[in-house]
PDB file of C-alpha atoms in Angstrom:
ATOM      1  CA  MET A   1      -6.411  16.731  -4.605  1.00 97.00           C
ATOM      2  CA  LYS A   2      -3.712  15.262  -6.775  1.00 98.00           C
ATOM      3  CA  VAL A   3      -3.339  11.603  -5.747  1.00 98.00           C
ATOM      4  CA  LEU A   4      -0.761   9.077  -6.885  1.00 98.00           C
ATOM      5  CA  VAL A   5      -1.976   5.461  -6.834  1.00 98.00           C
ATOM      6  CA  ILE A   6       0.845   2.940  -7.085  1.00 98.00           C
ATOM      7  CA  GLY A   7      -0.191  -0.513  -8.262  1.00 96.00           C
ATOM      8  CA  ALA A   8      -3.033   0.985 -10.268  1.00 96.00           C
ATOM      9  CA  THR A   9      -3.228  -1.978 -12.659  1.00 94.00           C
ATOM     10  CA  GLY A  10      -3.967  -4.564  -9.955  1.00 94.00           C
ATOM     11  CA  THR A  11      -7.326  -5.647  -8.585  1.00 94.00           C
ATOM     12  CA  ILE A  12      -7.250  -3.328  -5.580  1.00 96.00           C
ATOM     13  CA  GLY A  13      -5.287  -0.522  -7.246  1.00 97.00           C
ATOM     14  CA  SER A  14      -7.602  -0.194 -10.226  1.00 97.00           C
ATOM     15  CA  ALA A  15     -10.638  -0.100  -7.935  1.00 98.00           C
ATOM     16  CA  VAL A  16      -9.006   2.517  -5.702  1.00 98.00           C
ATOM     17  CA  ALA A  17      -7.985   4.676  -8.683  1.00 98.00           C
ATOM     18  CA  SER A  18     -11.530   4.519 -10.086  1.00 98.00           C
ATOM     19  CA  ALA A  19     -13.069   5.407  -6.721  1.00 98.00           C
ATOM     20  CA  LEU A  20     -10.727   8.370  -6.253  1.00 98.00           C
ATOM     21  CA  GLU A  21     -11.196   9.677  -9.817  1.00 98.00           C
ATOM     22  CA  ALA A  22     -14.752  10.722  -8.962  1.00 94.00           C
ATOM     23  CA  SER A  23     -13.404  13.635  -6.887  1.00 97.00           C
ATOM     24  CA  HIS A  24      -9.656  13.900  -7.454  1.00 98.00           C
ATOM     25  CA  GLN A  25      -6.942  14.087 -10.086  1.00 98.00           C
ATOM     26  CA  VAL A  26      -5.396  10.593 -10.081  1.00 98.00           C
ATOM     27  CA  VAL A  27      -1.973   9.650 -11.399  1.00 98.00           C
ATOM     28  CA  LYS A  28      -1.659   5.902 -11.932  1.00 97.00           C
ATOM     29  CA  GLY A  29       1.709   4.319 -11.262  1.00 97.00           C
ATOM     30  CA  SER A  30       2.731   0.728 -11.981  1.00 95.00           C
ATOM     31  CA  ARG A  31       5.568  -1.387 -13.324  1.00 91.00           C
ATOM     32  CA  ARG A  32       3.941  -1.021 -16.748  1.00 87.00           C
ATOM     33  CA  GLY A  33       2.427   2.099 -18.229  1.00 82.00           C
ATOM     34  CA  PRO A  34       3.398   5.727 -18.606  1.00 89.00           C
ATOM     35  CA  THR A  35       4.109   6.359 -14.892  1.00 95.00           C
ATOM     36  CA  LYS A  36       6.543   3.585 -14.037  1.00 94.00           C
ATOM     37  CA  VAL A  37       7.550   2.529 -10.546  1.00 96.00           C
ATOM     38  CA  ASP A  38       8.977  -0.630  -9.005  1.00 94.00           C
ATOM     39  CA  MET A  39       8.603  -0.920  -5.230  1.00 94.00           C
ATOM     40  CA  GLU A  40      11.753  -3.044  -5.107  1.00 92.00           C
ATOM     41  CA  ASP A  41      13.872  -0.318  -6.743  1.00 93.00           C
ATOM     42  CA  PRO A  42      14.404   2.821  -4.618  1.00 93.00           C
ATOM     43  CA  SER A  43      15.807   4.732  -7.610  1.00 95.00           C
ATOM     44  CA  SER A  44      12.475   4.256  -9.407  1.00 95.00           C
ATOM     45  CA  LEU A  45      10.756   5.847  -6.399  1.00 96.00           C
ATOM     46  CA  ASP A  46      13.042   8.859  -6.671  1.00 96.00           C
ATOM     47  CA  ALA A  47      12.345   9.131 -10.413  1.00 96.00           C
ATOM     48  CA  LEU A  48       8.620   8.808  -9.737  1.00 96.00           C
ATOM     49  CA  PHE A  49       8.532  11.770  -7.350  1.00 97.00           C
ATOM     50  CA  ASP A  50      10.755  13.802  -9.678  1.00 96.00           C
ATOM     51  CA  GLY A  51       8.318  13.127 -12.531  1.00 96.00           C
ATOM     52  CA  VAL A  52       5.085  13.659 -10.588  1.00 97.00           C
ATOM     53  CA  PRO A  53       5.389  16.851  -8.506  1.00 96.00           C
ATOM     54  CA  ASP A  54       2.836  18.659  -6.348  1.00 97.00           C
ATOM     55  CA  LEU A  55       1.134  15.605  -4.884  1.00 98.00           C
ATOM     56  CA  ASP A  56      -1.387  15.779  -2.069  1.00 98.00           C
ATOM     57  CA  ALA A  57      -1.577  12.058  -1.420  1.00 98.00           C
ATOM     58  CA  VAL A  58       0.153   8.782  -2.201  1.00 98.00           C
ATOM     59  CA  VAL A  59      -1.637   5.451  -2.073  1.00 98.00           C
ATOM     60  CA  CYS A  60       0.332   2.225  -2.412  1.00 98.00           C
ATOM     61  CA  CYS A  61      -1.656  -0.802  -3.541  1.00 96.00           C
ATOM     62  CA  ALA A  62       1.412  -2.529  -5.022  1.00 91.00           C
ATOM     63  CA  ALA A  63       1.957  -4.776  -2.062  1.00 70.00           C
ATOM     64  CA  SER A  64       2.319  -8.446  -2.641  1.00 74.00           C
ATOM     65  CA  GLY A  65       4.359 -11.208  -1.148  1.00 73.00           C
ATOM     66  CA  SER A  66       4.863 -14.824  -2.009  1.00 76.00           C
ATOM     67  CA  LEU A  67       4.202 -17.733   0.299  1.00 81.00           C
ATOM     68  CA  VAL A  68       7.407 -19.418   1.458  1.00 86.00           C
ATOM     69  CA  ASP A  69       7.960 -22.563   3.490  1.00 89.00           C
ATOM     70  CA  LEU A  70       9.614 -21.301   6.657  1.00 90.00           C
ATOM     71  CA  GLU A  71      11.579 -24.488   7.288  1.00 92.00           C
ATOM     72  CA  SER A  72      13.146 -24.712   3.846  1.00 92.00           C
ATOM     73  CA  ALA A  73      13.346 -21.037   2.853  1.00 90.00           C
ATOM     74  CA  ALA A  74      16.842 -19.686   2.288  1.00 91.00           C
ATOM     75  CA  ASP A  75      17.828 -16.415   3.925  1.00 92.00           C
ATOM     76  CA  ASP A  76      17.687 -14.593   0.595  1.00 91.00           C
ATOM     77  CA  GLU A  77      14.120 -15.850   0.001  1.00 89.00           C
ATOM     78  CA  ILE A  78      13.045 -14.377   3.329  1.00 89.00           C
ATOM     79  CA  VAL A  79      14.737 -11.056   2.558  1.00 89.00           C
ATOM     80  CA  ALA A  80      13.134 -11.068  -0.905  1.00 88.00           C
ATOM     81  CA  GLY A  81       9.761 -11.633   0.757  1.00 86.00           C
ATOM     82  CA  MET A  82      10.248  -8.419   2.724  1.00 89.00           C
ATOM     83  CA  GLN A  83      11.760  -6.307  -0.052  1.00 89.00           C
ATOM     84  CA  GLY A  84       8.834  -4.800  -1.960  1.00 87.00           C
ATOM     85  CA  LYS A  85       5.987  -4.920   0.487  1.00 93.00           C
ATOM     86  CA  LEU A  86       7.787  -3.899   3.672  1.00 95.00           C
ATOM     87  CA  LEU A  87      11.039  -2.185   2.742  1.00 95.00           C
ATOM     88  CA  GLY A  88       9.609  -0.741  -0.482  1.00 95.00           C
ATOM     89  CA  GLN A  89       6.680   0.860   1.315  1.00 97.00           C
ATOM     90  CA  VAL A  90       8.960   2.247   4.014  1.00 97.00           C
ATOM     91  CA  ALA A  91      11.136   3.785   1.266  1.00 97.00           C
ATOM     92  CA  LEU A  92       7.996   5.161  -0.396  1.00 98.00           C
ATOM     93  CA  ALA A  93       6.824   6.748   2.870  1.00 98.00           C
ATOM     94  CA  GLN A  94      10.231   8.366   3.405  1.00 97.00           C
ATOM     95  CA  ARG A  95      10.175   9.939  -0.016  1.00 98.00           C
ATOM     96  CA  ALA A  96       6.522  10.957   0.257  1.00 98.00           C
ATOM     97  CA  MET A  97       7.073  12.749   3.554  1.00 97.00           C
ATOM     98  CA  ARG A  98       9.697  14.928   1.864  1.00 97.00           C
ATOM     99  CA  ARG A  99       7.658  15.604  -1.286  1.00 97.00           C
ATOM    100  CA  LEU A 100       3.952  15.790  -0.418  1.00 98.00           C
ATOM    101  CA  ARG A 101       2.210  19.115   0.053  1.00 98.00           C
ATOM    102  CA  ASP A 102       1.504  20.180   3.639  1.00 98.00           C
ATOM    103  CA  GLY A 103      -1.356  18.188   5.145  1.00 98.00           C
ATOM    104  CA  GLY A 104      -0.854  15.363   2.653  1.00 98.00           C
ATOM    105  CA  SER A 105      -1.693  11.727   3.108  1.00 98.00           C
ATOM    106  CA  ILE A 106       0.247   8.464   2.743  1.00 98.00           C
ATOM    107  CA  THR A 107      -1.763   5.244   2.589  1.00 98.00           C
ATOM    108  CA  LEU A 108       0.060   1.913   2.559  1.00 98.00           C
ATOM    109  CA  THR A 109      -1.179  -1.659   2.170  1.00 97.00           C
ATOM    110  CA  GLY A 110      -0.726  -4.499   4.625  1.00 95.00           C
ATOM    111  CA  GLY A 111      -2.745  -7.636   5.058  1.00 90.00           C
ATOM    112  CA  THR A 112      -4.625  -9.582   7.626  1.00 78.00           C
ATOM    113  CA  PHE A 113      -5.894 -13.138   7.823  1.00 77.00           C
ATOM    114  CA  ALA A 114      -8.197 -14.610  10.451  1.00 75.00           C
ATOM    115  CA  THR A 115      -6.241 -17.848  10.790  1.00 82.00           C
ATOM    116  CA  PRO A 116      -2.624 -18.864  10.193  1.00 85.00           C
ATOM    117  CA  LEU A 117      -1.817 -19.531   6.560  1.00 83.00           C
ATOM    118  CA  ALA A 118       0.606 -22.237   5.420  1.00 85.00           C
ATOM    119  CA  GLY A 119       3.686 -20.472   4.048  1.00 87.00           C
ATOM    120  CA  GLY A 120       2.492 -17.167   5.488  1.00 88.00           C
ATOM    121  CA  SER A 121       5.030 -16.590   8.276  1.00 90.00           C
ATOM    122  CA  VAL A 122       7.132 -14.101   6.303  1.00 90.00           C
ATOM    123  CA  GLY A 123       3.943 -12.354   5.199  1.00 90.00           C
ATOM    124  CA  ALA A 124       2.824 -12.137   8.829  1.00 91.00           C
ATOM    125  CA  LEU A 125       6.208 -10.615   9.719  1.00 92.00           C
ATOM    126  CA  VAL A 126       5.858  -8.046   6.937  1.00 93.00           C
ATOM    127  CA  ASN A 127       2.259  -7.126   7.781  1.00 93.00           C
ATOM    128  CA  THR A 128       2.918  -6.824  11.508  1.00 94.00           C
ATOM    129  CA  GLY A 129       6.013  -4.756  10.751  1.00 96.00           C
ATOM    130  CA  LEU A 130       3.969  -2.412   8.577  1.00 97.00           C
ATOM    131  CA  GLU A 131       1.400  -1.930  11.340  1.00 97.00           C
ATOM    132  CA  GLY A 132       4.118  -0.991  13.834  1.00 97.00           C
ATOM    133  CA  PHE A 133       5.846   1.243  11.315  1.00 98.00           C
ATOM    134  CA  VAL A 134       2.687   3.211  10.504  1.00 98.00           C
ATOM    135  CA  ARG A 135       1.690   3.552  14.162  1.00 98.00           C
ATOM    136  CA  ASN A 136       5.091   5.013  15.067  1.00 98.00           C
ATOM    137  CA  ALA A 137       5.786   6.939  11.846  1.00 98.00           C
ATOM    138  CA  ALA A 138       2.592   8.935  12.403  1.00 98.00           C
ATOM    139  CA  SER A 139       4.294  10.666  15.328  1.00 97.00           C
ATOM    140  CA  GLU A 140       7.344  11.548  13.215  1.00 97.00           C
ATOM    141  CA  LEU A 141       5.696  13.081  10.163  1.00 97.00           C
ATOM    142  CA  PRO A 142       6.170  16.824   9.648  1.00 97.00           C
ATOM    143  CA  ARG A 143       3.806  19.452   8.244  1.00 98.00           C
ATOM    144  CA  ARG A 144       0.500  17.828   9.310  1.00 98.00           C
ATOM    145  CA  LEU A 145       1.156  14.822   7.041  1.00 98.00           C
ATOM    146  CA  ARG A 146      -0.835  11.690   7.800  1.00 98.00           C
ATOM    147  CA  ILE A 147      -0.009   8.004   7.315  1.00 98.00           C
ATOM    148  CA  ASN A 148      -2.345   5.008   7.534  1.00 98.00           C
ATOM    149  CA  LEU A 149      -2.378   1.353   6.590  1.00 98.00           C
ATOM    150  CA  ILE A 150      -5.191  -0.512   4.871  1.00 98.00           C
ATOM    151  CA  SER A 151      -5.110  -4.151   5.873  1.00 95.00           C
ATOM    152  CA  PRO A 152      -7.561  -6.146   3.787  1.00 92.00           C
ATOM    153  CA  GLY A 153      -7.840  -9.876   4.074  1.00 88.00           C
ATOM    154  CA  TRP A 154      -8.865 -11.923   1.104  1.00 89.00           C
ATOM    155  CA  ILE A 155     -10.510 -10.019  -1.722  1.00 93.00           C
ATOM    156  CA  LYS A 156     -13.690 -11.628  -3.061  1.00 95.00           C
ATOM    157  CA  GLU A 157     -12.689 -11.131  -6.697  1.00 95.00           C
ATOM    158  CA  THR A 158      -9.186 -12.507  -6.089  1.00 91.00           C
ATOM    159  CA  LEU A 159     -10.575 -15.655  -4.482  1.00 92.00           C
ATOM    160  CA  GLU A 160     -12.951 -16.140  -7.402  1.00 94.00           C
ATOM    161  CA  SER A 161     -10.134 -15.684  -9.921  1.00 93.00           C
ATOM    162  CA  MET A 162      -8.277 -18.465  -8.081  1.00 90.00           C
ATOM    163  CA  GLY A 163     -11.296 -20.755  -8.488  1.00 94.00           C
ATOM    164  CA  GLU A 164     -12.254 -20.410  -4.811  1.00 91.00           C
ATOM    165  CA  ASP A 165     -15.560 -19.428  -3.263  1.00 94.00           C
ATOM    166  CA  GLY A 166     -15.569 -15.643  -2.840  1.00 91.00           C
ATOM    167  CA  ILE A 167     -17.887 -15.784   0.178  1.00 92.00           C
ATOM    168  CA  ASP A 168     -14.965 -15.402   2.602  1.00 88.00           C
ATOM    169  CA  GLY A 169     -13.557 -12.366   0.794  1.00 92.00           C
ATOM    170  CA  THR A 170     -14.310  -8.676   1.004  1.00 94.00           C
ATOM    171  CA  PRO A 171     -15.626  -7.125  -2.235  1.00 97.00           C
ATOM    172  CA  VAL A 172     -12.953  -4.947  -3.829  1.00 97.00           C
ATOM    173  CA  SER A 173     -15.389  -2.009  -3.979  1.00 97.00           C
ATOM    174  CA  GLU A 174     -15.659  -2.070  -0.169  1.00 97.00           C
ATOM    175  CA  VAL A 175     -11.871  -2.208   0.167  1.00 97.00           C
ATOM    176  CA  ALA A 176     -11.536   0.736  -2.253  1.00 98.00           C
ATOM    177  CA  ARG A 177     -13.898   2.789  -0.068  1.00 98.00           C
ATOM    178  CA  ALA A 178     -11.535   2.247   2.886  1.00 98.00           C
ATOM    179  CA  TYR A 179      -8.649   3.711   0.876  1.00 98.00           C
ATOM    180  CA  VAL A 180     -10.738   6.715  -0.165  1.00 98.00           C
ATOM    181  CA  LYS A 181     -11.730   7.312   3.455  1.00 98.00           C
ATOM    182  CA  ALA A 182      -8.052   7.155   4.505  1.00 98.00           C
ATOM    183  CA  VAL A 183      -7.092   9.711   1.827  1.00 98.00           C
ATOM    184  CA  GLU A 184      -9.976  12.117   2.454  1.00 98.00           C
ATOM    185  CA  GLY A 185     -10.411  11.649   6.206  1.00 97.00           C
ATOM    186  CA  THR A 186      -8.485  12.593   9.315  1.00 98.00           C
ATOM    187  CA  ALA A 187      -7.239   9.191  10.525  1.00 98.00           C
ATOM    188  CA  GLN A 188      -3.596   9.162  11.562  1.00 98.00           C
ATOM    189  CA  GLY A 189      -1.390   6.158  12.330  1.00 98.00           C
ATOM    190  CA  GLN A 190      -4.294   3.732  11.989  1.00 98.00           C
ATOM    191  CA  THR A 191      -4.554   0.221  10.609  1.00 97.00           C
ATOM    192  CA  ILE A 192      -7.889   0.037   8.818  1.00 97.00           C
ATOM    193  CA  ARG A 193      -9.424  -3.378   8.177  1.00 95.00           C
ATOM    194  CA  PRO A 194     -12.302  -3.153   5.697  1.00 93.00           C
TER     195      PRO A 194
END
Protein backbone atom coordinates (compact mmCIF):
# COMPACT_ATOMS: atom_id res chain seq x y z
CA MET A 1 0.00 0.00 0.00
CA LYS A 2 0.97 3.60 -0.47
CA VAL A 3 0.54 5.32 2.91
CA LEU A 4 0.84 8.99 3.76
CA VAL A 5 1.97 9.69 7.34
CA ILE A 6 1.39 13.28 8.41
CA GLY A 7 3.49 14.44 11.34
CA ALA A 8 6.25 12.04 10.36
CA THR A 9 8.96 14.05 12.14
CA GLY A 10 7.36 13.80 15.60
CA THR A 11 7.84 11.12 18.23
CA ILE A 12 4.76 9.12 17.27
CA GLY A 13 4.86 9.94 13.55
CA SER A 14 8.45 8.83 13.04
CA ALA A 15 7.76 5.57 14.87
CA VAL A 16 4.62 4.95 12.81
CA ALA A 17 6.40 5.72 9.52
CA SER A 18 9.23 3.33 10.44
CA ALA A 19 6.80 0.57 11.42
CA LEU A 20 4.83 0.94 8.18
CA GLU A 21 7.94 1.08 5.96
CA ALA A 22 8.59 -2.61 6.64
CA SER A 23 5.65 -3.54 4.38
CA HIS A 24 4.44 -0.41 2.60
CA GLN A 25 5.52 2.57 0.53
CA VAL A 26 5.44 5.49 2.99
CA VAL A 27 5.25 9.17 2.10
CA LYS A 28 6.24 11.37 5.04
CA GLY A 29 4.43 14.67 5.43
CA SER A 30 5.24 17.44 7.90
CA ARG A 31 5.54 21.20 8.23
CA ARG A 32 9.20 20.78 7.29
CA GLY A 33 10.63 18.54 4.61
CA PRO A 34 9.89 17.74 1.00
CA THR A 35 6.20 16.83 1.52
CA LYS A 36 4.86 19.87 3.34
CA VAL A 37 1.53 20.08 5.12
CA ASP A 38 0.10 22.26 7.88
CA MET A 39 -3.01 20.88 9.60
CA GLU A 40 -4.14 24.43 10.35
CA ASP A 41 -4.12 25.41 6.65
CA PRO A 42 -6.77 23.68 4.50
CA SER A 43 -5.10 24.88 1.29
CA SER A 44 -1.96 22.94 2.26
CA LEU A 45 -4.12 19.82 2.58
CA ASP A 46 -5.43 20.36 -0.94
CA ALA A 47 -1.88 20.85 -2.25
CA LEU A 48 -0.76 17.73 -0.39
CA PHE A 49 -3.34 15.49 -2.07
CA ASP A 50 -2.64 17.10 -5.45
CA GLY A 51 1.07 16.33 -5.00
CA VAL A 52 0.70 12.80 -3.61
CA PRO A 53 -1.83 10.87 -5.74
CA ASP A 54 -2.91 7.23 -5.61
CA LEU A 55 -2.90 6.82 -1.84
CA ASP A 56 -4.29 3.76 -0.09
CA ALA A 57 -4.12 5.16 3.42
CA VAL A 58 -3.63 8.39 5.35
CA VAL A 59 -2.36 8.45 8.91
CA CYS A 60 -2.37 11.70 10.87
CA CYS A 61 0.04 11.87 13.80
CA ALA A 62 0.28 15.68 13.66
CA ALA A 63 -2.16 16.24 16.45
CA SER A 64 -1.17 18.46 19.28
CA GLY A 65 -2.90 20.97 21.46
CA SER A 66 -1.73 23.37 24.09
CA LEU A 67 -2.95 23.47 27.66
CA VAL A 68 -5.10 26.53 28.37
CA ASP A 69 -6.57 27.82 31.60
CA LEU A 70 -10.31 27.57 31.04
CA GLU A 71 -11.18 30.49 33.31
CA SER A 72 -8.81 32.98 31.72
CA ALA A 73 -8.67 31.72 28.12
CA ALA A 74 -9.96 34.13 25.50
CA ASP A 75 -12.42 32.87 22.90
CA ASP A 76 -9.75 32.95 20.20
CA GLU A 77 -7.42 30.81 22.36
CA ILE A 78 -10.13 28.17 22.65
CA VAL A 79 -10.79 28.23 18.90
CA ALA A 80 -7.03 28.03 18.26
CA GLY A 81 -6.90 25.00 20.55
CA MET A 82 -9.41 23.24 18.30
CA GLN A 83 -8.01 24.37 14.95
CA GLY A 84 -5.30 21.87 14.03
CA LYS A 85 -6.16 18.80 16.02
CA LEU A 86 -9.94 18.78 15.62
CA LEU A 87 -10.87 20.94 12.64
CA GLY A 88 -7.66 20.11 10.77
CA GLN A 89 -8.22 16.37 11.08
CA VAL A 90 -11.84 16.72 10.02
CA ALA A 91 -10.66 18.66 6.94
CA LEU A 92 -8.05 15.96 6.29
CA ALA A 93 -10.68 13.20 6.50
CA GLN A 94 -12.95 15.06 4.07
CA ARG A 95 -10.19 15.36 1.52
CA ALA A 96 -8.99 11.80 2.05
CA MET A 97 -12.45 10.35 1.47
CA ARG A 98 -12.51 12.01 -1.95
CA ARG A 99 -8.96 11.02 -2.92
CA LEU A 100 -8.11 7.61 -1.43
CA ARG A 101 -8.34 4.46 -3.51
CA ASP A 102 -11.36 2.23 -2.90
CA GLY A 103 -11.07 0.35 0.38
CA GLY A 104 -8.60 2.89 1.75
CA SER A 105 -7.99 3.78 5.35
CA ILE A 106 -7.96 7.03 7.34
CA THR A 107 -6.36 6.96 10.79
CA LEU A 108 -6.56 10.04 13.00
CA THR A 109 -5.04 10.84 16.39
CA GLY A 110 -6.90 11.77 19.55
CA GLY A 111 -5.83 11.46 23.13
CA THR A 112 -6.91 10.02 26.40
CA PHE A 113 -5.90 10.60 30.00
CA ALA A 114 -6.93 8.57 33.03
CA THR A 115 -7.52 11.60 35.24
CA PRO A 116 -8.42 15.24 34.60
CA LEU A 117 -5.47 17.38 33.60
CA ALA A 118 -5.07 21.02 34.66
CA GLY A 119 -5.54 23.15 31.54
CA GLY A 120 -6.86 20.14 29.62
CA SER A 121 -10.53 21.06 29.20
CA VAL A 122 -10.17 22.24 25.60
CA GLY A 123 -8.09 19.14 24.85
CA ALA A 124 -10.82 16.96 26.35
CA LEU A 125 -13.37 18.74 24.13
CA VAL A 126 -11.23 18.12 21.05
CA ASN A 127 -10.53 14.46 21.86
CA THR A 128 -14.15 13.67 22.68
CA GLY A 129 -15.23 15.47 19.51
CA LEU A 130 -12.82 13.38 17.45
CA GLU A 131 -14.19 10.16 18.94
CA GLY A 132 -17.76 11.15 18.04
CA PHE A 133 -16.70 12.31 14.60
CA VAL A 134 -14.93 9.05 13.75
CA ARG A 135 -17.77 6.90 15.11
CA ASN A 136 -20.33 8.71 12.94
CA ALA A 137 -18.14 9.39 9.89
CA ALA A 138 -17.57 5.65 9.51
CA SER A 139 -21.20 5.29 8.45
CA GLU A 140 -20.85 8.05 5.84
CA LEU A 141 -17.71 6.95 4.02
CA PRO A 142 -18.12 5.73 0.44
CA ARG A 143 -16.30 2.99 -1.47
CA ARG A 144 -15.49 0.71 1.50
CA LEU A 145 -13.26 3.40 3.05
CA ARG A 146 -12.49 3.00 6.74
CA ILE A 147 -11.78 5.58 9.45
CA ASN A 148 -10.41 5.01 12.96
CA LEU A 149 -8.92 7.02 15.79
CA ILE A 150 -5.84 6.14 17.80
CA SER A 151 -6.11 7.61 21.27
CA PRO A 152 -2.84 7.21 23.13
CA GLY A 153 -2.31 8.66 26.55
CA TRP A 154 1.11 9.74 27.63
CA ILE A 155 3.99 8.39 25.58
CA LYS A 156 6.86 6.97 27.64
CA GLU A 157 9.52 8.71 25.56
CA THR A 158 7.68 12.05 25.70
CA LEU A 159 7.44 11.88 29.49
CA GLU A 160 11.14 11.10 29.73
CA SER A 161 12.03 14.00 27.43
CA MET A 162 10.07 16.25 29.81
CA GLY A 163 12.17 14.99 32.73
CA GLU A 164 9.31 12.86 34.08
CA ASP A 165 9.24 9.19 34.97
CA GLY A 166 8.21 7.25 31.86
CA ILE A 167 6.61 4.45 33.89
CA ASP A 168 3.11 5.90 33.36
CA GLY A 169 3.54 6.19 29.60
CA THR A 170 3.04 3.76 26.76
CA PRO A 171 6.20 2.98 24.75
CA VAL A 172 6.03 4.65 21.34
CA SER A 173 6.73 1.31 19.63
CA GLU A 174 3.51 -0.10 21.13
CA VAL A 175 1.56 2.97 20.00
CA ALA A 176 3.02 2.62 16.48
CA ARG A 177 1.79 -0.99 16.34
CA ALA A 178 -1.76 0.26 17.00
CA TYR A 179 -1.53 2.58 13.98
CA VAL A 180 -0.22 -0.23 11.78
CA LYS A 181 -3.07 -2.48 12.90
CA ALA A 182 -5.59 0.28 12.08
CA VAL A 183 -4.12 0.71 8.58
CA GLU A 184 -3.81 -3.00 7.77
CA GLY A 185 -6.83 -4.33 9.66
CA THR A 186 -10.59 -4.19 9.25
CA ALA A 187 -11.60 -1.94 12.17
CA GLN A 188 -14.13 0.73 11.25
CA GLY A 189 -15.25 3.72 13.32
CA GLN A 190 -13.24 2.60 16.34
CA THR A 191 -11.29 4.49 18.97
CA ILE A 192 -8.20 2.41 19.70
CA ARG A 193 -6.36 2.97 22.97
CA PRO A 194 -2.94 1.29 22.93
